[in-house]
Coordinates of C-alpha atoms and ligand atoms in Angstrom, one line a residue:
Chain A
M1 CA 0.0 -0.1 0.0
A2 CA 1.2 3.5 -0.9
L3 CA 2.5 5.8 1.8
N4 CA 1.8 9.4 2.3
V5 CA -0.7 9.6 -0.6
S6 CA -1.9 13.2 -0.8
G7 CA -2.2 14.5 -4.4
Q8 CA -0.9 18.1 -4.1
Q9 CA 2.3 17.6 -2.3
A10 CA 5.5 18.2 -4.1
A11 CA 7.8 15.4 -4.7
F12 CA 10.8 17.2 -3.5
Q13 CA 12.5 20.6 -2.8
F14 CA 15.8 22.0 -3.7
K15 CA 17.5 23.6 -0.6
G16 CA 20.8 25.6 -0.7
G17 CA 23.0 25.7 2.4
A18 CA 26.3 25.0 3.8
L19 CA 27.0 21.5 4.7
T20 CA 30.1 20.5 6.5
V21 CA 32.0 17.8 4.8
T22 CA 35.3 16.3 5.5
T23 CA 38.0 17.1 2.9
L24 CA 40.9 14.8 2.2
E25 CA 43.7 17.2 1.2
F26 CA 46.5 15.4 -0.7
F27 CA 50.1 16.5 -0.4
T28 CA 51.2 13.7 -2.9
A29 CA 49.8 11.9 -5.9
D30 CA 51.7 8.7 -5.1
V31 CA 49.0 6.1 -4.8
G32 CA 51.1 3.6 -2.8
Y33 CA 52.1 6.2 -0.3
I34 CA 48.5 7.4 0.1
E35 CA 47.3 3.8 0.5
R36 CA 49.8 3.0 3.1
E37 CA 49.0 6.0 5.2
L38 CA 45.2 5.5 4.9
E39 CA 45.5 1.9 6.0
Q40 CA 47.5 3.0 9.0
Q41 CA 44.9 5.5 10.0
T42 CA 41.9 3.3 9.4
R43 CA 43.4 0.6 11.6
R44 CA 43.8 3.1 14.4
A45 CA 40.3 4.4 14.3
P46 CA 38.0 2.4 12.0
A47 CA 34.9 4.2 13.2
F48 CA 35.9 7.5 11.6
F49 CA 36.3 6.1 8.3
S50 CA 33.4 3.9 7.8
H51 CA 31.0 5.4 5.2
T52 CA 32.4 8.9 5.7
P53 CA 31.6 11.1 2.6
V54 CA 34.8 13.0 1.6
V55 CA 35.8 15.6 -1.0
L56 CA 39.1 14.8 -2.5
A57 CA 41.2 18.1 -2.7
F58 CA 44.2 18.4 -4.9
E59 CA 45.0 22.1 -4.8
R60 CA 48.1 21.5 -2.8
L61 CA 49.7 19.6 -5.6
S62 CA 51.7 21.3 -8.3
G63 CA 49.8 21.9 -11.5
D64 CA 51.9 19.3 -13.5
E65 CA 51.7 16.3 -11.3
I66 CA 49.9 13.4 -12.7
V67 CA 47.0 12.3 -10.6
S68 CA 45.4 9.0 -11.2
L69 CA 42.0 9.8 -9.7
E70 CA 40.5 6.4 -10.4
L71 CA 43.2 4.7 -8.3
I72 CA 43.0 7.3 -5.5
S73 CA 39.2 7.0 -5.4
A74 CA 39.5 3.2 -5.2
V75 CA 42.0 3.3 -2.4
C76 CA 39.7 5.6 -0.5
K77 CA 36.7 3.4 -0.9
R78 CA 38.6 0.4 0.1
S79 CA 39.4 2.1 3.4
G80 CA 35.7 2.9 4.0
L81 CA 35.6 6.4 2.8
M82 CA 33.0 7.5 0.3
P83 CA 34.4 10.1 -2.2
I84 CA 31.6 12.4 -3.4
A85 CA 33.5 15.1 -5.3
V86 CA 36.9 16.6 -6.1
R87 CA 38.3 20.0 -5.5
C88 CA 41.0 21.2 -7.9
A89 CA 42.0 23.4 -10.7
Q90 CA 43.5 20.8 -13.0
D91 CA 41.3 20.1 -16.1
A92 CA 42.6 16.5 -16.3
I93 CA 41.3 15.7 -12.8
K94 CA 38.0 17.4 -13.5
Q95 CA 37.6 15.2 -16.5
S96 CA 38.2 12.0 -14.6
A97 CA 36.0 13.1 -11.8
W98 CA 33.0 13.3 -14.3
A99 CA 33.9 10.0 -15.7
L100 CA 33.8 8.5 -12.2
G101 CA 30.6 10.1 -11.4
L102 CA 32.1 12.5 -8.8
G103 CA 31.2 16.1 -8.5
W104 CA 33.6 19.0 -8.9
F105 CA 34.2 22.1 -6.7
P106 CA 36.5 25.1 -7.8
P107 CA 39.8 25.3 -5.8
Q108 CA 39.8 27.6 -2.7
S109 CA 41.9 30.5 -3.6
E110 CA 45.2 31.1 -1.7
K111 CA 43.7 34.3 -0.2
R112 CA 40.6 32.5 1.2
L113 CA 42.8 29.7 2.6
Q114 CA 45.0 32.3 4.4
E115 CA 41.8 34.1 5.7
V116 CA 40.4 30.9 7.0
S117 CA 43.5 29.8 8.8
K118 CA 43.9 33.3 10.2
S119 CA 40.4 33.5 11.6
R120 CA 40.9 30.1 13.1
E121 CA 43.8 31.2 15.0
L122 CA 42.0 34.2 16.4
S123 CA 38.7 32.7 17.4
V124 CA 38.0 30.4 20.3
K125 CA 35.2 28.2 19.6
P126 CA 33.0 27.6 22.6
A127 CA 32.4 24.1 23.8
R128 CA 29.4 22.2 22.7
I129 CA 27.1 21.6 25.6
V130 CA 24.7 18.7 25.9
R131 CA 22.2 18.8 28.8
N132 CA 20.6 15.4 28.3
P133 CA 22.0 12.0 28.9
V134 CA 23.5 10.6 25.7
R135 CA 21.6 7.4 25.0
S136 CA 22.2 4.1 23.2
G137 CA 22.3 4.6 19.5
Q138 CA 23.0 8.4 19.7
Q139 CA 26.2 9.9 18.4
I140 CA 27.3 13.5 19.2
Y141 CA 30.2 15.2 17.5
A142 CA 31.7 18.5 18.7
R143 CA 33.7 19.8 15.7
D144 CA 36.7 22.0 16.5
S145 CA 35.7 22.3 20.1
D146 CA 35.3 20.8 23.4
L147 CA 32.2 18.8 24.3
I148 CA 30.5 18.9 27.7
V149 CA 27.8 16.4 28.6
V150 CA 25.9 17.4 31.7
G151 CA 24.7 13.9 32.4
S152 CA 25.8 10.4 31.5
V153 CA 27.0 8.8 28.3
N154 CA 25.2 5.4 28.2
E155 CA 26.2 2.1 26.9
G156 CA 25.9 2.1 23.1
A157 CA 26.2 5.9 22.8
E158 CA 29.2 7.6 21.2
I159 CA 30.6 11.1 21.8
I160 CA 33.3 12.6 19.7
A161 CA 35.2 15.9 20.0
D162 CA 38.1 17.6 18.2
G163 CA 39.0 19.1 21.6
N164 CA 38.5 17.7 25.2
V165 CA 35.4 15.7 26.4
H166 CA 34.0 16.4 29.8
I167 CA 31.3 14.1 31.3
W168 CA 29.5 15.1 34.4
G169 CA 28.0 11.7 34.8
S170 CA 29.1 8.2 34.1
L171 CA 31.0 7.2 30.9
R172 CA 29.4 3.9 30.0
G173 CA 29.7 4.2 26.1
K174 CA 32.4 5.4 23.8
A175 CA 34.2 8.7 24.0
I176 CA 36.7 10.0 21.5
A177 CA 38.7 13.2 22.2
G178 CA 41.2 14.9 19.9
A179 CA 39.4 13.4 16.9
Q180 CA 41.5 15.5 14.4
G181 CA 44.7 14.3 16.0
N182 CA 45.2 16.8 18.9
L183 CA 47.6 14.7 21.2
D184 CA 46.9 16.9 24.2
A185 CA 43.1 16.3 24.2
R186 CA 41.8 14.7 27.4
I187 CA 38.6 12.9 28.5
F188 CA 37.1 13.5 32.1
C189 CA 34.4 11.7 33.6
Q190 CA 32.8 11.3 37.0
Q191 CA 32.6 7.5 36.8
F192 CA 34.6 5.4 34.3
K193 CA 32.6 2.4 32.9
A194 CA 33.5 2.9 29.3
E195 CA 33.2 0.6 26.4
L196 CA 36.0 2.4 24.5
V197 CA 38.1 5.6 24.7
S198 CA 40.2 7.2 22.2
I199 CA 42.6 10.2 22.1
A200 CA 44.0 11.3 18.8
G201 CA 43.4 7.9 17.2
V202 CA 45.0 5.9 20.0
F203 CA 42.1 3.8 21.4
Q204 CA 41.5 1.1 24.0
T205 CA 38.3 -1.1 24.6
F206 CA 37.3 -2.2 28.0
E207 CA 35.6 -5.2 29.6
K208 CA 33.8 -4.9 33.0
E209 CA 36.9 -6.2 34.9
E210 CA 39.1 -3.6 33.4
W211 CA 37.3 -0.6 34.9
P212 CA 39.2 1.2 37.7
E213 CA 38.1 0.0 41.1
N214 CA 37.6 3.4 42.7
E215 CA 34.5 4.9 41.2
T216 CA 35.7 8.6 41.2
V217 CA 36.6 11.2 38.8
T218 CA 38.7 9.9 36.0
E219 CA 41.0 11.6 33.6
I220 CA 42.3 9.9 30.3
G221 CA 45.2 11.4 28.5
L222 CA 48.0 10.4 26.1
D223 CA 51.6 9.7 27.1
G224 CA 53.4 9.0 23.9
D225 CA 51.5 6.1 22.3
N226 CA 49.9 5.0 25.5
L227 CA 46.5 6.0 27.1
I228 CA 47.0 6.9 30.7
I229 CA 43.9 6.4 32.9
R230 CA 43.9 8.0 36.4
Chain B
M1 CA -9.1 16.7 24.8
A2 CA -7.5 13.4 25.3
R3 CA -3.8 12.9 26.3
V4 CA -2.1 10.5 24.1
V5 CA 0.3 8.0 25.9
V6 CA 2.5 5.4 24.3
I7 CA 3.4 2.2 26.3
T8 CA 6.7 1.2 24.7
S9 CA 10.0 -0.6 25.6
G10 CA 12.2 -1.5 22.7
K11 CA 12.8 -5.1 23.9
G12 CA 9.9 -7.6 23.3
G13 CA 8.0 -9.6 26.0
V14 CA 8.7 -7.3 28.9
G15 CA 5.1 -6.5 29.7
K16 CA 3.9 -3.6 27.6
T17 CA 0.6 -5.3 26.7
T18 CA 0.0 -6.3 30.3
S19 CA 0.7 -2.8 31.5
C20 CA -1.4 -1.1 28.8
A21 CA -4.4 -3.3 29.7
S22 CA -4.1 -2.8 33.5
I23 CA -3.2 0.9 33.4
G24 CA -6.0 1.6 30.9
T25 CA -8.5 -0.4 33.0
A26 CA -7.5 1.4 36.2
L27 CA -7.9 4.8 34.5
A28 CA -11.4 3.9 33.4
M29 CA -12.1 2.7 36.9
Q30 CA -11.2 6.2 38.1
G31 CA -13.8 7.7 35.7
F32 CA -11.5 8.7 32.8
R33 CA -12.8 7.7 29.4
T34 CA -10.1 5.6 28.0
V35 CA -9.3 3.9 24.7
L36 CA -6.5 1.4 24.1
I37 CA -5.1 1.2 20.6
D38 CA -3.2 -2.0 19.7
F39 CA -0.4 -1.1 17.3
D40 CA 1.1 -4.6 17.1
V41 CA -0.2 -5.4 13.6
G42 CA 0.4 -9.0 12.9
L43 CA 0.5 -10.1 16.6
R44 CA -2.9 -9.4 18.0
N45 CA -2.8 -9.8 21.7
L46 CA -4.2 -6.9 23.6
D47 CA -7.6 -8.2 22.7
L48 CA -6.7 -11.4 24.4
V49 CA -5.4 -9.8 27.5
M50 CA -8.6 -7.7 27.7
G51 CA -10.6 -10.8 27.0
C52 CA -12.6 -9.4 23.9
E53 CA -10.9 -11.4 21.2
R54 CA -14.2 -13.0 20.1
R55 CA -15.8 -9.7 19.6
V56 CA -13.2 -8.3 17.1
V57 CA -15.0 -7.6 13.9
Y58 CA -13.1 -4.6 12.4
D59 CA -9.6 -3.5 13.3
L60 CA -7.2 -0.6 13.0
I61 CA -6.3 -1.3 9.5
N62 CA -10.0 -1.6 8.3
V63 CA -10.5 1.9 9.7
L64 CA -7.3 3.2 8.1
S65 CA -8.3 2.0 4.7
G66 CA -11.9 3.2 5.1
E67 CA -13.6 -0.2 5.2
A68 CA -15.2 0.6 8.6
N69 CA -15.6 3.6 10.6
L70 CA -14.2 4.1 14.1
S71 CA -17.5 3.5 16.0
Q72 CA -17.8 0.1 14.2
A73 CA -14.3 -0.9 15.1
L74 CA -14.2 0.2 18.7
I75 CA -14.9 -2.6 21.3
K76 CA -16.6 -1.6 24.6
D77 CA -15.1 -3.4 27.7
K78 CA -17.7 -5.5 29.4
R79 CA -16.5 -4.9 33.0
V80 CA -15.6 -1.2 33.1
D81 CA -17.6 1.7 31.9
G82 CA -15.9 4.2 29.6
L83 CA -13.3 1.7 28.6
Y84 CA -12.8 0.8 24.8
M85 CA -10.2 -0.8 22.6
L86 CA -9.2 -0.6 19.0
P87 CA -7.7 -4.0 18.0
A88 CA -4.8 -4.6 15.6
S89 CA -5.1 -6.7 12.5
Q90 CA -3.8 -10.2 12.7
T91 CA -3.2 -10.6 9.0
R92 CA -2.8 -7.3 7.3
D93 CA 0.3 -5.6 6.0
K94 CA 2.2 -3.4 8.5
D95 CA 2.8 -0.8 5.7
A96 CA -0.8 0.2 5.9
L97 CA 0.0 2.1 9.0
T98 CA 0.6 5.7 7.6
T99 CA 1.3 8.8 9.6
E100 CA -1.7 10.6 8.1
G101 CA -4.0 7.7 8.8
V102 CA -3.0 7.3 12.4
E103 CA -3.2 11.0 13.0
Q104 CA -6.7 11.1 11.7
I105 CA -7.8 8.3 14.0
I106 CA -6.2 9.8 16.9
N107 CA -7.6 13.2 16.2
E108 CA -11.1 11.7 15.9
L109 CA -10.6 9.8 19.2
K110 CA -9.4 12.9 21.0
D111 CA -12.8 14.5 21.2
D112 CA -14.4 11.6 22.8
F113 CA -11.8 10.4 25.3
D114 CA -9.6 11.5 28.3
Y115 CA -6.8 9.0 27.6
I116 CA -5.6 7.3 24.4
L117 CA -3.1 4.5 25.3
C118 CA -1.0 3.2 22.4
D119 CA 0.3 -0.4 22.9
S120 CA 3.5 -0.4 21.0
P121 CA 5.1 -3.5 19.3
A122 CA 8.6 -4.4 20.2
G123 CA 11.6 -3.1 18.3
I124 CA 12.4 0.3 16.8
E125 CA 10.8 -0.3 13.4
R126 CA 7.9 1.4 11.7
G127 CA 5.1 0.0 14.0
A128 CA 6.9 1.2 17.2
I129 CA 7.7 4.6 15.5
M130 CA 3.9 4.9 14.6
A131 CA 2.8 4.1 18.0
M132 CA 5.0 6.7 19.6
Y133 CA 4.7 9.5 16.9
F134 CA 1.7 11.4 18.3
A135 CA 2.4 10.6 22.0
E136 CA 2.6 13.5 24.5
A137 CA 3.5 11.1 27.3
A138 CA 5.3 7.7 27.4
V139 CA 5.4 4.8 29.9
V140 CA 8.7 3.1 29.2
V141 CA 8.4 -0.5 30.3
T142 CA 11.7 -2.2 31.5
N143 CA 12.7 -5.4 33.1
P144 CA 15.6 -5.5 35.5
E145 CA 18.1 -6.8 33.0
V146 CA 20.8 -5.2 31.0
S147 CA 19.5 -5.8 27.6
S148 CA 16.0 -4.6 28.5
V149 CA 17.5 -1.4 30.1
R150 CA 19.7 -0.7 27.0
D151 CA 16.7 -1.1 24.6
S152 CA 14.7 1.3 26.8
D153 CA 17.5 3.8 26.7
R154 CA 17.4 3.6 22.9
I155 CA 13.6 4.1 22.9
I156 CA 13.8 7.2 25.2
G157 CA 16.3 8.6 22.7
L158 CA 13.8 8.1 19.9
L159 CA 11.0 9.6 22.0
D160 CA 13.3 12.7 22.1
S161 CA 13.8 12.8 18.3
R162 CA 11.2 10.8 16.4
T163 CA 7.9 12.2 17.7
R164 CA 5.7 15.1 16.7
M165 CA 6.3 16.7 19.9
A166 CA 10.2 16.4 19.5
E167 CA 9.9 17.9 16.1
E168 CA 8.1 20.9 17.5
G169 CA 10.8 21.2 20.1
K170 CA 8.7 20.0 23.1
P171 CA 9.7 17.1 25.3
V172 CA 7.6 13.9 25.5
S173 CA 7.2 13.2 29.2
A174 CA 8.6 9.8 29.7
Q175 CA 8.2 7.8 32.9
L176 CA 9.8 4.5 33.9
L177 CA 7.7 1.3 34.7
I178 CA 9.8 -1.6 35.9
T179 CA 8.0 -4.9 35.6
R180 CA 8.7 -8.5 36.5
Y181 CA 10.9 -7.3 39.4
D182 CA 12.1 -10.1 41.5
P183 CA 13.7 -8.8 44.7
E184 CA 15.3 -12.1 45.5
R185 CA 17.1 -12.2 42.2
V186 CA 18.1 -8.6 42.7
E187 CA 19.5 -9.5 46.1
H188 CA 21.6 -12.3 44.5
A189 CA 22.8 -9.8 41.8
D190 CA 21.2 -11.8 39.0
M191 CA 19.1 -8.8 38.2
M192 CA 19.6 -5.0 38.3
S193 CA 18.1 -3.0 41.2
V194 CA 15.6 -0.1 40.9
Q195 CA 18.4 2.3 41.7
D196 CA 20.7 1.0 39.0
I197 CA 18.0 1.2 36.4
E198 CA 16.9 4.7 37.5
E199 CA 20.4 5.9 37.4
I200 CA 21.0 4.7 33.8
L201 CA 17.7 5.7 32.3
A202 CA 17.4 9.0 34.3
I203 CA 13.6 9.4 33.9
P204 CA 11.1 9.6 36.8
L205 CA 9.9 6.2 38.2
V206 CA 6.2 5.7 37.9
G207 CA 6.0 2.1 39.2
V208 CA 7.5 -1.2 40.0
V209 CA 5.5 -4.3 39.3
P210 CA 6.8 -7.6 40.9
E211 CA 7.1 -10.9 39.1
S212 CA 3.8 -12.6 39.8
D213 CA 1.8 -15.6 39.0
A214 CA -1.3 -13.5 39.1
V215 CA -0.3 -11.9 35.7
L216 CA -0.4 -15.3 33.9
R217 CA -3.4 -16.4 35.6
A218 CA -5.2 -13.0 34.6
S219 CA -4.1 -13.2 31.0
N220 CA -5.3 -16.8 30.7
K221 CA -8.7 -15.6 31.9
G222 CA -8.7 -12.6 29.7
T223 CA -9.1 -10.2 32.7
P224 CA -6.5 -7.5 33.2
V225 CA -4.6 -8.3 36.4
V226 CA -5.6 -5.0 37.9
H227 CA -9.0 -6.5 38.5
D228 CA -7.3 -8.9 41.0
K229 CA -7.1 -6.5 43.8
E230 CA -5.7 -9.1 46.3
S231 CA -2.6 -9.7 44.1
D232 CA 0.7 -7.9 44.3
A233 CA 0.7 -7.2 40.6
G234 CA -2.8 -5.9 40.7
Q235 CA -2.0 -3.5 43.5
A236 CA 1.2 -2.4 41.9
Y237 CA -0.8 -1.5 38.8
L238 CA -3.2 0.5 41.0
D239 CA -0.3 2.4 42.6
T240 CA 1.3 3.0 39.2
T241 CA -1.9 4.5 37.8
A242 CA -2.4 6.7 40.8
R243 CA 1.2 8.0 40.4
F244 CA 0.6 8.4 36.7
L245 CA -2.3 10.8 37.6
G246 CA 0.1 12.8 40.0
E247 CA -0.6 11.2 43.3
E248 CA 2.4 10.4 45.5
R249 CA 2.7 6.9 46.8
P250 CA 5.6 5.0 48.2
M251 CA 7.0 2.2 46.0
R252 CA 6.1 -1.3 47.3
F253 CA 7.2 -4.8 46.5
L254 CA 10.9 -3.8 46.4
E255 CA 12.1 -6.1 49.3
V256 CA 12.2 -9.9 49.6
E257 CA 9.3 -10.9 51.7
R258 CA 10.7 -12.6 54.8
K259 CA 8.4 -15.4 55.9
G260 CA 10.3 -15.8 59.1
F261 CA 8.9 -16.2 62.6
L262 CA 9.7 -12.6 63.7
S263 CA 8.3 -11.0 60.7
R264 CA 5.0 -13.0 61.0
M265 CA 4.9 -11.9 64.6
F266 CA 5.4 -8.3 64.1
G267 CA 3.5 -8.0 60.8
G268 CA 6.6 -7.7 58.6
R269 CA 6.8 -4.7 56.4
Ligands
ATP301 N1 4.7 -8.9 36.4 C1 4.7 -10.0 35.7 N2 4.9 -11.2 36.3 C2 5.0 -12.4 35.6 N3 4.8 -12.5 34.3 C3 4.6 -11.4 33.6 C4 4.6 -10.0 34.2 N4 4.4 -9.1 33.2 C5 4.2 -9.7 32.1 N5 4.3 -11.1 32.3 C6 4.4 -12.1 31.2 O1 5.3 -11.8 30.2 C7 4.8 -12.2 28.9 C8 5.0 -11.0 28.0 O2 4.0 -9.9 28.5 P1 3.4 -8.9 27.5 O3 2.7 -9.6 26.4 O4 2.6 -8.0 28.3 O5 4.7 -8.3 26.9 P2 4.9 -7.2 25.7 O6 5.9 -6.3 26.0 O7 3.5 -6.7 25.3 O8 5.3 -8.2 24.6 P3 5.4 -8.0 23.0 O9 6.8 -7.2 22.9 O10 5.5 -9.3 22.4 O11 4.3 -7.1 22.6 C9 3.4 -12.6 29.1 O12 3.4 -14.0 29.1 C10 3.1 -12.1 30.4 O13 2.1 -13.0 31.1
MG302 MG1 2.6 -6.7 23.4

């Protein structure tokens, strides 16, 4: 039986707007090199890569470098990413993008790139604050900022921040800090019963027996390649 | 104007239908005109628990598809005045449940009733979403075990995002009903305690119904257990309904009953 049958309604609507998408900015066109590095990163944090749509950006490469878009795109897909478009000036890449069914965005001009990085340095982005418990099946991401949860993060929930994570209640689910690689990021919680914690891609999973005995405030940070829980 | 309440849980077999029948009956006993809608298309059992399965002629899907009108499909309870139920279809396609259709039925019922209780199917699929979509309040039924609590947590998250109220930026007021509570097994740490469950789910507790043989007896007879006023489960559902209506009552049936000499002498708890 048909759903939503009501004659006058439009089938769809076009909407303009800014959507945040992850860009994968290449510093090399060497496919083998790219593949190795992607493999390493996916092994460290598989969750970030699975089914993430990405724009492949090539404006950092010199104009005469030969880019095999087909191979690069295949390598990305193999690691779980979903290339949706390219960003570049080179006509050759643009042509291959069309052939592969990818979209094309014009390159970001030097001036804008500079402006963006300048404004980033100056502005302090306030923490994202969540006032409810984060429940099983929910995922929250604080882009470019800290994340504060005024409640608990339950089993089956996942919170991610590019900065630090503060949990006023118990951490029973997954918490990821420094998601863009900030090695100094930390996770704080009132009670540690986590399924997984990760800082800058270094992660550890926990079984019941591995939780700290004393049920008090816990801080998780990185010391070299090791997570320190105290 | 009726208040729409969903009885939901995520996990199956935890006591949603049992609770819907008993809370609905208790509301009607208090004089509130109450209608129970069975959303469990394909598994018709609210009618069995209510003991009116032989009087089902038309069902929810018949009304949705225009083959019957509401007054033909509503079944009047034989025991309590002002209590009605709208049965689910046993055979028909779940996809027949459309948002528009359900909205129309609920709007029509709203004028005539004080409470509309929606008995949700298990899971987080279409049927469960339909049952909760128009709800202003929810009774989240949970058993004292990890998987049930986790599924309830998931459902509370959906109440906060997948309902009309949530879309309008208003909260659905969700309350926790713990059923099949067995203090003895809690004491032996086989089951979670009321405190543990409350701490995780972080919504107000509306009642605790103990594990009880009276429930099975009642559903075999097709009489909601709340009619059995001698039974622990029957009393727990009366308490629950009173709290649901805003009354304050202490929680009962939380401790293991000690049948020892001393407790018999001094009347126990
Ligand atoms: N307090 C209780 N004590 C003992 N048995 C109970 C209790 N509550 C429910 N039951 C039993 O548990 C079983 C499931 O109950 P019920 O049908 O109400 O659950 P449900 O959540 O509606 O299930 P479904 O998800 O299949 O719709 C029934 O056999 C019922 O008799
Ligand atoms: Mg049921």
